[in-house]
JSON list of C-alpha atoms and ligand atoms in Angstrom, two decimals:
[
{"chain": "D", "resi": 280, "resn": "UNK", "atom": "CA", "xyz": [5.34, 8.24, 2.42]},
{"chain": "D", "resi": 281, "resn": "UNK", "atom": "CA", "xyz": [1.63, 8.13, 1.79]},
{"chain": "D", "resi": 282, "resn": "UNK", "atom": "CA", "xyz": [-1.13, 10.25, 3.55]},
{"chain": "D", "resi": 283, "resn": "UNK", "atom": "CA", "xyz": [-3.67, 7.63, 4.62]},
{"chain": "D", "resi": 284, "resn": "UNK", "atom": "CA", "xyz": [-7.02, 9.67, 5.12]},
{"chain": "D", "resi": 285, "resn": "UNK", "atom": "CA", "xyz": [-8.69, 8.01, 7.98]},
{"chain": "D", "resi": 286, "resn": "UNK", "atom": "CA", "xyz": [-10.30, 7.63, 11.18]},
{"chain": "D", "resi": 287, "resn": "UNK", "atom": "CA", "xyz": [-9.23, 5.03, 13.92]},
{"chain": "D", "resi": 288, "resn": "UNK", "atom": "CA", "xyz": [-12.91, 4.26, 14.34]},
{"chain": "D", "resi": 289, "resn": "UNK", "atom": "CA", "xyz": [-13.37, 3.28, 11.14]},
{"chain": "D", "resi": 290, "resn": "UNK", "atom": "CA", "xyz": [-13.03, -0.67, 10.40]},
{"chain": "D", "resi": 291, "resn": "UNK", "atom": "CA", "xyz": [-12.48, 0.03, 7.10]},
{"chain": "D", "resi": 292, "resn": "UNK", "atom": "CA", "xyz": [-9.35, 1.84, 7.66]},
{"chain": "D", "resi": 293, "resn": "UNK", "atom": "CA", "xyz": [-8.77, -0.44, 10.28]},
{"chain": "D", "resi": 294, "resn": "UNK", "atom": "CA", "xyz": [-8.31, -3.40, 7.25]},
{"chain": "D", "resi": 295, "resn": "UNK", "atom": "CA", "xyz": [-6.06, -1.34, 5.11]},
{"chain": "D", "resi": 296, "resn": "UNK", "atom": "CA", "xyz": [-3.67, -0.61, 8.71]},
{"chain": "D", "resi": 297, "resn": "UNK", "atom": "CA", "xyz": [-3.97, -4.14, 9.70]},
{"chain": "D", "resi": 298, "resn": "UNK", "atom": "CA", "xyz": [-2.76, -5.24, 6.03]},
{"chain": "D", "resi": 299, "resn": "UNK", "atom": "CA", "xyz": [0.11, -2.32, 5.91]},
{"chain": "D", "resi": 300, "resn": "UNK", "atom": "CA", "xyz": [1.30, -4.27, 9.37]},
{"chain": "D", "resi": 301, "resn": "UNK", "atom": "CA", "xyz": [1.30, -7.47, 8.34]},
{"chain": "D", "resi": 302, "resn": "UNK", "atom": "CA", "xyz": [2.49, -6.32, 5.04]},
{"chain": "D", "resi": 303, "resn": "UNK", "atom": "CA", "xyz": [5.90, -4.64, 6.98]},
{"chain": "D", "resi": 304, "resn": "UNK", "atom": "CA", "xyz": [4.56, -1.19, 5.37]},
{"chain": "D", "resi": 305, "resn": "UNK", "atom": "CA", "xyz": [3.23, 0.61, 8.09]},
{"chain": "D", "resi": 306, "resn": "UNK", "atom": "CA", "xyz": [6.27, 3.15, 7.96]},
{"chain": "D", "resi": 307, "resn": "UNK", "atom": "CA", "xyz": [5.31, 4.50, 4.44]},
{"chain": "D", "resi": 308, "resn": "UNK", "atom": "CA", "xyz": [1.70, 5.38, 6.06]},
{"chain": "D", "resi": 309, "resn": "UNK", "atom": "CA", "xyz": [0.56, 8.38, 7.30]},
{"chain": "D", "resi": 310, "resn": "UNK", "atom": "CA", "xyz": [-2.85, 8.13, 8.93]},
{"chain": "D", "resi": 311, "resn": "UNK", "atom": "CA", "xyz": [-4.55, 11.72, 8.72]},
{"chain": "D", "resi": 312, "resn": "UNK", "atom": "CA", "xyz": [-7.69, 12.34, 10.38]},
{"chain": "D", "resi": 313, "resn": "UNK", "atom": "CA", "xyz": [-10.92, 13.17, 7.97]},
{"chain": "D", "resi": 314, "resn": "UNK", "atom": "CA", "xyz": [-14.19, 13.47, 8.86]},
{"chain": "D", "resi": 315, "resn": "UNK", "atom": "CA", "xyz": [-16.37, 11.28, 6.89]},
{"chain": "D", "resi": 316, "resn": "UNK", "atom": "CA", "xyz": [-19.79, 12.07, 7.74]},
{"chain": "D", "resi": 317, "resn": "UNK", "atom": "CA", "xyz": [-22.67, 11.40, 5.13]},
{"chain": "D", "resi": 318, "resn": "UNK", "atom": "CA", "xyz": [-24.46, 14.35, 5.23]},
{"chain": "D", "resi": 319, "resn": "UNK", "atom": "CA", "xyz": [-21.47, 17.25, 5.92]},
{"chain": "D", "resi": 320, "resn": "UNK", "atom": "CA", "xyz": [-19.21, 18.46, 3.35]},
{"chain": "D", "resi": 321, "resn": "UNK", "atom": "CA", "xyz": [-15.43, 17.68, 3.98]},
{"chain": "D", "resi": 322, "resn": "UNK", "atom": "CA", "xyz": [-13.66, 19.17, 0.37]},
{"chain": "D", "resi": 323, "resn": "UNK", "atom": "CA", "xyz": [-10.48, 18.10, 1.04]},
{"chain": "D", "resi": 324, "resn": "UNK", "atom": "CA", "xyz": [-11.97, 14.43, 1.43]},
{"chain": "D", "resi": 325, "resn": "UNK", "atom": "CA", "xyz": [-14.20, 15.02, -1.76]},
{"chain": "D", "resi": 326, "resn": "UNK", "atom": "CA", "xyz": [-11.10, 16.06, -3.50]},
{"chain": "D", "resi": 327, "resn": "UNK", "atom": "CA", "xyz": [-9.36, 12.43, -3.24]},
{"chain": "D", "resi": 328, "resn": "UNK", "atom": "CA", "xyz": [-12.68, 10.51, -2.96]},
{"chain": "D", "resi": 329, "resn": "UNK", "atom": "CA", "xyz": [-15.73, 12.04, -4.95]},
{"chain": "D", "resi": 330, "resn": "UNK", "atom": "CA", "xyz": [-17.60, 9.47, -2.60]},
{"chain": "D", "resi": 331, "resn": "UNK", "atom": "CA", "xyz": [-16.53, 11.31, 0.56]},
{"chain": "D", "resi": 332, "resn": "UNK", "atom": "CA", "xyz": [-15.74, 8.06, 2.31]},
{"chain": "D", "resi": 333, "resn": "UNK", "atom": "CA", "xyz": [-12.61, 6.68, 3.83]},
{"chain": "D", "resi": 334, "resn": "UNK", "atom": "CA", "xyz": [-10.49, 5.56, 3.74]},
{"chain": "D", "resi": 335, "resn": "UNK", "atom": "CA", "xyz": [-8.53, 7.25, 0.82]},
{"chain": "D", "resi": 336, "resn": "UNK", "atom": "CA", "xyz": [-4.73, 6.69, 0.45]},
{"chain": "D", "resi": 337, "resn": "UNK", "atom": "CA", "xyz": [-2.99, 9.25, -1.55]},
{"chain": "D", "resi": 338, "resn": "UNK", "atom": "CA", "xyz": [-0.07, 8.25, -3.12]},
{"chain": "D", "resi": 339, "resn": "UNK", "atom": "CA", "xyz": [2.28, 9.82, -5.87]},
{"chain": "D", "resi": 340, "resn": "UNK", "atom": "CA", "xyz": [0.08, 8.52, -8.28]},
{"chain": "D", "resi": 341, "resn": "UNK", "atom": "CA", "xyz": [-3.07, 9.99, -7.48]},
{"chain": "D", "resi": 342, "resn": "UNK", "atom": "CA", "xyz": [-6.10, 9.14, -4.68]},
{"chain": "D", "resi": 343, "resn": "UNK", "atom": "CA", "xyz": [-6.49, 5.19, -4.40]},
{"chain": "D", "resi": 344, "resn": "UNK", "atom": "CA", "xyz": [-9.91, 4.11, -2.63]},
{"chain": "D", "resi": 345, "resn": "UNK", "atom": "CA", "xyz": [-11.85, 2.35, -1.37]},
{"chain": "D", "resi": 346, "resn": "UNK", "atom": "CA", "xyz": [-10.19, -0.69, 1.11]},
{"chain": "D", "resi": 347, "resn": "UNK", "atom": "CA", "xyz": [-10.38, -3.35, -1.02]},
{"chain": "D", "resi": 348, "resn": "UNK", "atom": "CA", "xyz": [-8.33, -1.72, -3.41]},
{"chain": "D", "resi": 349, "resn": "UNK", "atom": "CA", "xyz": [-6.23, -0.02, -1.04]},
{"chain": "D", "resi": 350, "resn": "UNK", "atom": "CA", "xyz": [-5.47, -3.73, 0.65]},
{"chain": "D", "resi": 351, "resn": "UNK", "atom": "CA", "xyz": [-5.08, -5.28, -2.52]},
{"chain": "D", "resi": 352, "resn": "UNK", "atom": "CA", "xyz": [-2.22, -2.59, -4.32]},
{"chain": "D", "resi": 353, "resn": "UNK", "atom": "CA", "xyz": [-0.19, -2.86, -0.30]},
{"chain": "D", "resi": 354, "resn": "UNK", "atom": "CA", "xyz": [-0.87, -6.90, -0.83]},
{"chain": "D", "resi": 355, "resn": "UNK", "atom": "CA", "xyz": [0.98, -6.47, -4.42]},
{"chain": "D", "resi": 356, "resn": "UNK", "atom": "CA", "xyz": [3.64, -4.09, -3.69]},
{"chain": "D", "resi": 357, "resn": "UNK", "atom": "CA", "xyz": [4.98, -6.86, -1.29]},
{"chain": "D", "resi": 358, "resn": "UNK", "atom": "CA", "xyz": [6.84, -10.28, -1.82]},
{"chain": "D", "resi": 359, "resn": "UNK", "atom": "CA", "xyz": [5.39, -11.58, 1.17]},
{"chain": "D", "resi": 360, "resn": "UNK", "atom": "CA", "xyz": [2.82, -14.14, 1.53]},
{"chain": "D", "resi": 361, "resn": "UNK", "atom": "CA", "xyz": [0.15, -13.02, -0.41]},
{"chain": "D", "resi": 362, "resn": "UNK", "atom": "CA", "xyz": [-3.24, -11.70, 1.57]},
{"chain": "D", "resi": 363, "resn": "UNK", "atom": "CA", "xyz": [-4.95, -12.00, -1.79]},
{"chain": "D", "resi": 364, "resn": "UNK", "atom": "CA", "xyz": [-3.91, -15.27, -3.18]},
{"chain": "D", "resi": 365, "resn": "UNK", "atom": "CA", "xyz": [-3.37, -15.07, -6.34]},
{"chain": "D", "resi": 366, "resn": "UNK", "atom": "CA", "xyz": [-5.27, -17.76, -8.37]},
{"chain": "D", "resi": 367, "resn": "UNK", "atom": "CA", "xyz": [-7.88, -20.21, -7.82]},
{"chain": "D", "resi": 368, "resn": "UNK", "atom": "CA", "xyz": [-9.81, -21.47, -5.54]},
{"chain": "D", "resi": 369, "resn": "UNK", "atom": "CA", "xyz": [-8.26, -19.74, -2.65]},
{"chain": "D", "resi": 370, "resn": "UNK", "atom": "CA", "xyz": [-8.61, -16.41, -4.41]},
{"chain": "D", "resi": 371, "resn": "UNK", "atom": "CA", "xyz": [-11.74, -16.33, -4.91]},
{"chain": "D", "resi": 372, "resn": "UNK", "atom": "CA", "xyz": [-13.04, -18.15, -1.64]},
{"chain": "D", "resi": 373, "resn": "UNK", "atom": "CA", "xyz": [-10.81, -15.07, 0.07]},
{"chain": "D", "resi": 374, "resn": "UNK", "atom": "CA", "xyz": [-12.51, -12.36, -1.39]},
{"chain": "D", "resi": 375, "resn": "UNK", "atom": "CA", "xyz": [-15.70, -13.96, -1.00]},
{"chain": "D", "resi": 376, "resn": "UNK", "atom": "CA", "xyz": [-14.90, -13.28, 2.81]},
{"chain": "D", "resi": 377, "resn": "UNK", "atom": "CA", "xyz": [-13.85, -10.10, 2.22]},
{"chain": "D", "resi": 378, "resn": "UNK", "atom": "CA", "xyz": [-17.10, -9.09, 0.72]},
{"chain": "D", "resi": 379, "resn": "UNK", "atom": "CA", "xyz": [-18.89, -10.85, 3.38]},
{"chain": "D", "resi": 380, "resn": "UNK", "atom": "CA", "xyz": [-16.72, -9.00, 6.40]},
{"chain": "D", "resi": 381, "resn": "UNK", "atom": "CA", "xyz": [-17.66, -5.63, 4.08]},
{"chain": "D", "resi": 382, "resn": "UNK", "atom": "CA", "xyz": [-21.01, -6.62, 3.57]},
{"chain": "D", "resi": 383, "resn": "UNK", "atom": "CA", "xyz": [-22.10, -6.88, 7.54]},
{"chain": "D", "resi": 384, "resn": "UNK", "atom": "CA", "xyz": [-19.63, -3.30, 7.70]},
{"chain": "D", "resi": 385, "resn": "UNK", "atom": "CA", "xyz": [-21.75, -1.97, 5.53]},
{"chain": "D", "resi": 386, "resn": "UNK", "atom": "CA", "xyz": [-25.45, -3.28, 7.08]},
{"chain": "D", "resi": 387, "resn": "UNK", "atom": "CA", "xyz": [-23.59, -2.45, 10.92]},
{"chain": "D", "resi": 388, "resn": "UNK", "atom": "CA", "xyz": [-22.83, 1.12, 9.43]},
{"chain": "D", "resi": 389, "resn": "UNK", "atom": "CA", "xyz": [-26.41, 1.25, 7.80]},
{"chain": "D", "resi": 390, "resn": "UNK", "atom": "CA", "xyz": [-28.37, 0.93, 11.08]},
{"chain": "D", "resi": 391, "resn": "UNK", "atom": "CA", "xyz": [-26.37, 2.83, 12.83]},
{"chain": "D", "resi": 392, "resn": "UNK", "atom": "CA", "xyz": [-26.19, 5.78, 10.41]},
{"chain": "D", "resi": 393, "resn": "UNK", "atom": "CA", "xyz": [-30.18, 5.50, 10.77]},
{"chain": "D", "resi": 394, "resn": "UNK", "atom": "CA", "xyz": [-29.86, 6.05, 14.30]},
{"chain": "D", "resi": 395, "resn": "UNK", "atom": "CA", "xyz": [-27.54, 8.93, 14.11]},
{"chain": "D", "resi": 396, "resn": "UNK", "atom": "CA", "xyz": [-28.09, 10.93, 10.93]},
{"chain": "D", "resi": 397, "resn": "UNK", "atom": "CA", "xyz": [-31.38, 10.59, 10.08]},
{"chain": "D", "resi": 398, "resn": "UNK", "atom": "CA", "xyz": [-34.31, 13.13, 12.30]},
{"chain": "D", "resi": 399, "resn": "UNK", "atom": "CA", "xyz": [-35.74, 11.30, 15.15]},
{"chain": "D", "resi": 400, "resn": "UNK", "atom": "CA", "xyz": [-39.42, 11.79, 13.34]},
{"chain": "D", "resi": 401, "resn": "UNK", "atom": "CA", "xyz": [-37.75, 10.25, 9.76]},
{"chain": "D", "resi": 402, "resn": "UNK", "atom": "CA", "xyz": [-36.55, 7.03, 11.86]},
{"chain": "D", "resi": 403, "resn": "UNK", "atom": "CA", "xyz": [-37.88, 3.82, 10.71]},
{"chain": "D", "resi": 404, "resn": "UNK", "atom": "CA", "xyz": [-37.18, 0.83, 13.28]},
{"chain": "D", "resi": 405, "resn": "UNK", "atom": "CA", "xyz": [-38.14, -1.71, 10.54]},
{"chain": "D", "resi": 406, "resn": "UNK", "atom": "CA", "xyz": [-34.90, -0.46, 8.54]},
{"chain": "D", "resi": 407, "resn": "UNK", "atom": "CA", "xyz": [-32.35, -1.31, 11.67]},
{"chain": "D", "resi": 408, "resn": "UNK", "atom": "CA", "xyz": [-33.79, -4.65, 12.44]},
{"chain": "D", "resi": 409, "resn": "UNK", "atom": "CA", "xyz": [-33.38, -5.35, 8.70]},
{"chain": "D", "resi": 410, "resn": "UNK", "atom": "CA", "xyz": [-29.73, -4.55, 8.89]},
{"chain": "D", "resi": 411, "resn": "UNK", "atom": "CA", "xyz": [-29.62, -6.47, 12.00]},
{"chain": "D", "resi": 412, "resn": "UNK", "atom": "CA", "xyz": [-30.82, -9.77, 10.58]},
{"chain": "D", "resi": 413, "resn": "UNK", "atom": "CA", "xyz": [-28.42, -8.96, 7.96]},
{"chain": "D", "resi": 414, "resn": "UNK", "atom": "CA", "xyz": [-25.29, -8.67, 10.19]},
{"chain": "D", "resi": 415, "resn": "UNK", "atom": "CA", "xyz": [-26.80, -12.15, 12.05]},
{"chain": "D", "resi": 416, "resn": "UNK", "atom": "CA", "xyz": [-26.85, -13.99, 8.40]},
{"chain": "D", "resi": 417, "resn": "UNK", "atom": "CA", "xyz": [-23.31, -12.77, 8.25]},
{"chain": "D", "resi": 418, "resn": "UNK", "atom": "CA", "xyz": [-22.28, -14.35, 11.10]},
{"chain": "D", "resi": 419, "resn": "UNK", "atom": "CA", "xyz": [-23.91, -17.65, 11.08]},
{"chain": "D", "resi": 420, "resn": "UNK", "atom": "CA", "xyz": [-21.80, -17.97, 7.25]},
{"chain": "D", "resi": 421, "resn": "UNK", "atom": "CA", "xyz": [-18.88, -17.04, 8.79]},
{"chain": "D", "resi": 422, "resn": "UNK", "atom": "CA", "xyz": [-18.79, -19.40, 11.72]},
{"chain": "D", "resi": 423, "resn": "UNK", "atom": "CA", "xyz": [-19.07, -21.76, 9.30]},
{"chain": "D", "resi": 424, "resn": "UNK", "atom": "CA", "xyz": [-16.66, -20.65, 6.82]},
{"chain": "D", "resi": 425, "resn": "UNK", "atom": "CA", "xyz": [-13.62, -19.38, 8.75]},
{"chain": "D", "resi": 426, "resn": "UNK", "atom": "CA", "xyz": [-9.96, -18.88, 7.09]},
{"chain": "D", "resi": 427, "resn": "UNK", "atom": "CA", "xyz": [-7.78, -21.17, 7.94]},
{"chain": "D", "resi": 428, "resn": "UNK", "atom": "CA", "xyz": [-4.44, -19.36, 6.68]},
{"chain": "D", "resi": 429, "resn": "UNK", "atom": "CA", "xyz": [-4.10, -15.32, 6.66]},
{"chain": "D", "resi": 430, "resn": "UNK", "atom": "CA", "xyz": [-5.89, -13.51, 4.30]},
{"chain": "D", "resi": 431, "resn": "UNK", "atom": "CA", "xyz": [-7.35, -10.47, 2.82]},
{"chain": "D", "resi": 432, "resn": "UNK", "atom": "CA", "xyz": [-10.93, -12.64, 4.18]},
{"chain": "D", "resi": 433, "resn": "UNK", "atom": "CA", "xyz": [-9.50, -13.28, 7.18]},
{"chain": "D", "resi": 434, "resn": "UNK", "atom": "CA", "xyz": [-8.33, -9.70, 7.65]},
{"chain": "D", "resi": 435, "resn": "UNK", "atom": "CA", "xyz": [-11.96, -8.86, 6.71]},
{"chain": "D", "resi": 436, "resn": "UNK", "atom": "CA", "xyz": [-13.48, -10.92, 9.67]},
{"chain": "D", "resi": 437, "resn": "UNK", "atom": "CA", "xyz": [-10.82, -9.51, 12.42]},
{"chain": "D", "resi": 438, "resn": "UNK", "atom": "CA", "xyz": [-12.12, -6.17, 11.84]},
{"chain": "D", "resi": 439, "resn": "UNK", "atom": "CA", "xyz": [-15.94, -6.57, 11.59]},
{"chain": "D", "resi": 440, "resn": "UNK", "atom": "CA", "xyz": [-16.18, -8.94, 14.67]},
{"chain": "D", "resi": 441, "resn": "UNK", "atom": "CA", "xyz": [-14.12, -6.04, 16.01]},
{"chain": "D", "resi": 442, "resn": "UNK", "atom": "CA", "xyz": [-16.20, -3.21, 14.92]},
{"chain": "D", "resi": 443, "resn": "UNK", "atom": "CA", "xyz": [-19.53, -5.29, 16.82]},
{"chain": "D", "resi": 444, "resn": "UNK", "atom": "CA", "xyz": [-17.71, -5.82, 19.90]},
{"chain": "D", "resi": 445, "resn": "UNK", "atom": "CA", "xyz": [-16.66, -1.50, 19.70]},
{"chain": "D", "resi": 446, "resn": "UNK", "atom": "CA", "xyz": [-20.26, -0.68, 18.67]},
{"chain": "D", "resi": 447, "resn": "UNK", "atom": "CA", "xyz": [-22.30, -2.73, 19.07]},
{"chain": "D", "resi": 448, "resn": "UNK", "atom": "CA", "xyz": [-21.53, -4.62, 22.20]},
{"chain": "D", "resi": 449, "resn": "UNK", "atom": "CA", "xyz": [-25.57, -5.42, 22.48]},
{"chain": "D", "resi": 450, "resn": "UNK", "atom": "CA", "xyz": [-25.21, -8.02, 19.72]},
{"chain": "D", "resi": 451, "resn": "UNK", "atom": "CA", "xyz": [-24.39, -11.24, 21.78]},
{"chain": "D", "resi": 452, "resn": "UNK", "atom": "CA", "xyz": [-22.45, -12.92, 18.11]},
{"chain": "D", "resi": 453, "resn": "UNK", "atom": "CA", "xyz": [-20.11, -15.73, 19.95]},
{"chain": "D", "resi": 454, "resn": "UNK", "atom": "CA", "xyz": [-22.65, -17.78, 22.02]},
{"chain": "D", "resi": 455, "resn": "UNK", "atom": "CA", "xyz": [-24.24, -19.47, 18.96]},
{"chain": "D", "resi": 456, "resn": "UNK", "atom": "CA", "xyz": [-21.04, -19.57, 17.31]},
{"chain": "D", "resi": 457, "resn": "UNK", "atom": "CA", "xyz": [-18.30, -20.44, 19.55]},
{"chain": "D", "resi": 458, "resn": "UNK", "atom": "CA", "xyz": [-16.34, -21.46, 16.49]},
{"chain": "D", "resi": 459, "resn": "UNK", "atom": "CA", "xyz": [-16.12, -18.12, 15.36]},
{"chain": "D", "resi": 460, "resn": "UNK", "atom": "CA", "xyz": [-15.41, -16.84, 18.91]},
{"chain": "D", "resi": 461, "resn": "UNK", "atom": "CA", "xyz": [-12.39, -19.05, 19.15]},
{"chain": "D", "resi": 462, "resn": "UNK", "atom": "CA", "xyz": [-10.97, -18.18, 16.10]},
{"chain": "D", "resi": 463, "resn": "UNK", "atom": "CA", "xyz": [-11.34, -14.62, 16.63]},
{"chain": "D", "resi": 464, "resn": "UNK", "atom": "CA", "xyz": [-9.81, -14.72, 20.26]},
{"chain": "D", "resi": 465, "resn": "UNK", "atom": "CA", "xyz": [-6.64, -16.07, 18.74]},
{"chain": "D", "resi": 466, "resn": "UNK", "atom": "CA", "xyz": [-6.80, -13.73, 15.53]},
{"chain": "D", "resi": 467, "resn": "UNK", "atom": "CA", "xyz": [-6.94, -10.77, 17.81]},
{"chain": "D", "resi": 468, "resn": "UNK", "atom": "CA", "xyz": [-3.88, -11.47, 19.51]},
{"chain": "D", "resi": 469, "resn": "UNK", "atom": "CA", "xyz": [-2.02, -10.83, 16.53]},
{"chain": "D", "resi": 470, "resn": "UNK", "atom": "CA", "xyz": [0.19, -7.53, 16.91]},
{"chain": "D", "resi": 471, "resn": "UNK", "atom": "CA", "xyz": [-1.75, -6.24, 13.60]},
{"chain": "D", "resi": 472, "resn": "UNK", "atom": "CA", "xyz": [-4.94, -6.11, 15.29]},
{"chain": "D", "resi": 473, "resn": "UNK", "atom": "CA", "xyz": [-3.54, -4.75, 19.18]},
{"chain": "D", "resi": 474, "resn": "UNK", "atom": "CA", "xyz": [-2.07, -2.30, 17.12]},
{"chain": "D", "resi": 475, "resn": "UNK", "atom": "CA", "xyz": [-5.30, -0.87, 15.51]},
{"chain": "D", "resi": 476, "resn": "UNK", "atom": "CA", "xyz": [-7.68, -1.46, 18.50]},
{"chain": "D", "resi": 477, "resn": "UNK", "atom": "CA", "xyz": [-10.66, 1.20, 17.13]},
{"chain": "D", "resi": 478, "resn": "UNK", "atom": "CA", "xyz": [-11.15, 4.30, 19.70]},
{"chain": "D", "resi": 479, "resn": "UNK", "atom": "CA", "xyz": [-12.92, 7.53, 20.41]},
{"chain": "J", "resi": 725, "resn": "LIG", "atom": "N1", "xyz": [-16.67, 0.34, 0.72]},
{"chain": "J", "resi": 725, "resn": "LIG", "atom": "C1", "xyz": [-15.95, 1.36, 1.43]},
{"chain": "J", "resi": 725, "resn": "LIG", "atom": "C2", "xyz": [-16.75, 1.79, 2.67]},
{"chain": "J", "resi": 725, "resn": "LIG", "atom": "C3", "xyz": [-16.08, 2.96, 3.39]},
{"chain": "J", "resi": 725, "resn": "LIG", "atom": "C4", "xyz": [-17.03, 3.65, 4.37]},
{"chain": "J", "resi": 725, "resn": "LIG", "atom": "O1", "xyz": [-18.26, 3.52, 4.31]},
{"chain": "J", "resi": 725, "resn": "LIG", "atom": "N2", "xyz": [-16.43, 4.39, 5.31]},
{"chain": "J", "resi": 725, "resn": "LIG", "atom": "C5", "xyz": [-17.25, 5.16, 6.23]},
{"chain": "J", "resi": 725, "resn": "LIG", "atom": "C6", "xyz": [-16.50, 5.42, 7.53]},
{"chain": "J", "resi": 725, "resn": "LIG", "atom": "S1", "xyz": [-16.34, 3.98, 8.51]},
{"chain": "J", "resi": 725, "resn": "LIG", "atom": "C7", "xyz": [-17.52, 6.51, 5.60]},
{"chain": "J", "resi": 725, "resn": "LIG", "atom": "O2", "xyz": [-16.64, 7.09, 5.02]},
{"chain": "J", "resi": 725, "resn": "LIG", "atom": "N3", "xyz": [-18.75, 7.02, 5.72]},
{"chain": "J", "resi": 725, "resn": "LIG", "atom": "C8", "xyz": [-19.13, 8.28, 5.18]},
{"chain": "J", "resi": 725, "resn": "LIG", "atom": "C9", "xyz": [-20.23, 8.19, 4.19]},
{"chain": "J", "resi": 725, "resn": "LIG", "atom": "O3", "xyz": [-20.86, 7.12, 4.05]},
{"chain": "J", "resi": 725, "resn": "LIG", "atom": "O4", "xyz": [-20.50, 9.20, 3.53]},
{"chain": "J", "resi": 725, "resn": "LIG", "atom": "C10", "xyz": [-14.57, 0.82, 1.83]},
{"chain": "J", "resi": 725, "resn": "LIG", "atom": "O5", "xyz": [-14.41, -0.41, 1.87]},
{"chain": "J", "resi": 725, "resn": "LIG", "atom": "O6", "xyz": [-13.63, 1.61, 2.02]}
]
């Protein structure tokens, strides 16, 4: 069994649960709560992640962070169909995805951390609409670059189209891109993704 330091808010952790499902490993997790909050102390976070982010999976071996990794050592301990293929062009155009999926986490986290964290008088509107235009450039790649087999990229997408539609449900993504609407409608169905549904 390994202690999964999380929060079922977070679409990060929501990745490494989604892969642990579709891996057939979600009995060797155990999800513990941590509060991961930029600008408060949590020591027994710092202790397994000097970064203070989750998620952090702690194994036998010692703290292994942050989701890529954690998706990628649950996608090798298994003989199933790989998430991360292993060679070639398929490799690489998967964790492309991946970083793309991260990469509008991390702008959608951004502007909202800006909103939350930072003192009304240190706001700086020009700073969210920059992350904003960032998450819409995300977008308009992936409706035009969307897995067609399950992946690690795929995985990716599932959970940062999710994360919009949990917070930020302002951001009107599918009717330019009813591609990647369609494709996520289906994706979600999958019991990986019911299963991790973020909440409060
Ligand atoms: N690149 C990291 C990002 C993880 C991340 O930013 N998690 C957020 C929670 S959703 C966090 O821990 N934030 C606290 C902080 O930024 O200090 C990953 O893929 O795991």
């Amino acid at each position: 069994m390994m202690t999964l330091l999380s929060a079922p808010t977070s679409p990060y952790v929501r990745k490494v649960m989604v892969v642990a499902h579709e891996t057939g490993q979600i009995d060797r997790i155990d999800p513990v709560f941590a509060l991961a909050n930029p600008t408060k102390a949590n020591e027994e976070l710092n202790n397994q992640n000097p970064l203070a982010k989750i998620p952090a999976l702690v194994t036998e071996d010692g703290a292994i962070f942050d989701s890529r990794v954690i998706c990628e050592y649950l996608d090798a301990t298994t003989s199933t169909h790989p998430l991360f293929p292993r060679d070639g062009k398929t490799r690489w155009q998967a964790l492309t995805q991946q970083a793309l999926a991260d990469g509008l986490l991390d702008a959608a986290l951004s502007a909202r951390y800006e909103l939350l964290m930072r003192p009304e008088d240190k706001q700086w509107s020009g700073w969210r609409d920059a992350q904003l235009a960032k998450i819409e450039r995300a977008l308009d790649r992936m409706n035009t670059d969307i897995p067609d087999t399950l992946t690690i990229g795929a995985v990716g997408y599932g959970c940062a189209l999710g994360y919009l539609d949990f917070r930020f449900p302002e951001v009107d993504w599918r009717a330019a891109r009813p591609a990647l609407a369609d494709w996520f409608a289906t994706f979600s169905e999958r019991p990986s993704m019911q299963a991790t549904l973020p909440r409060d």
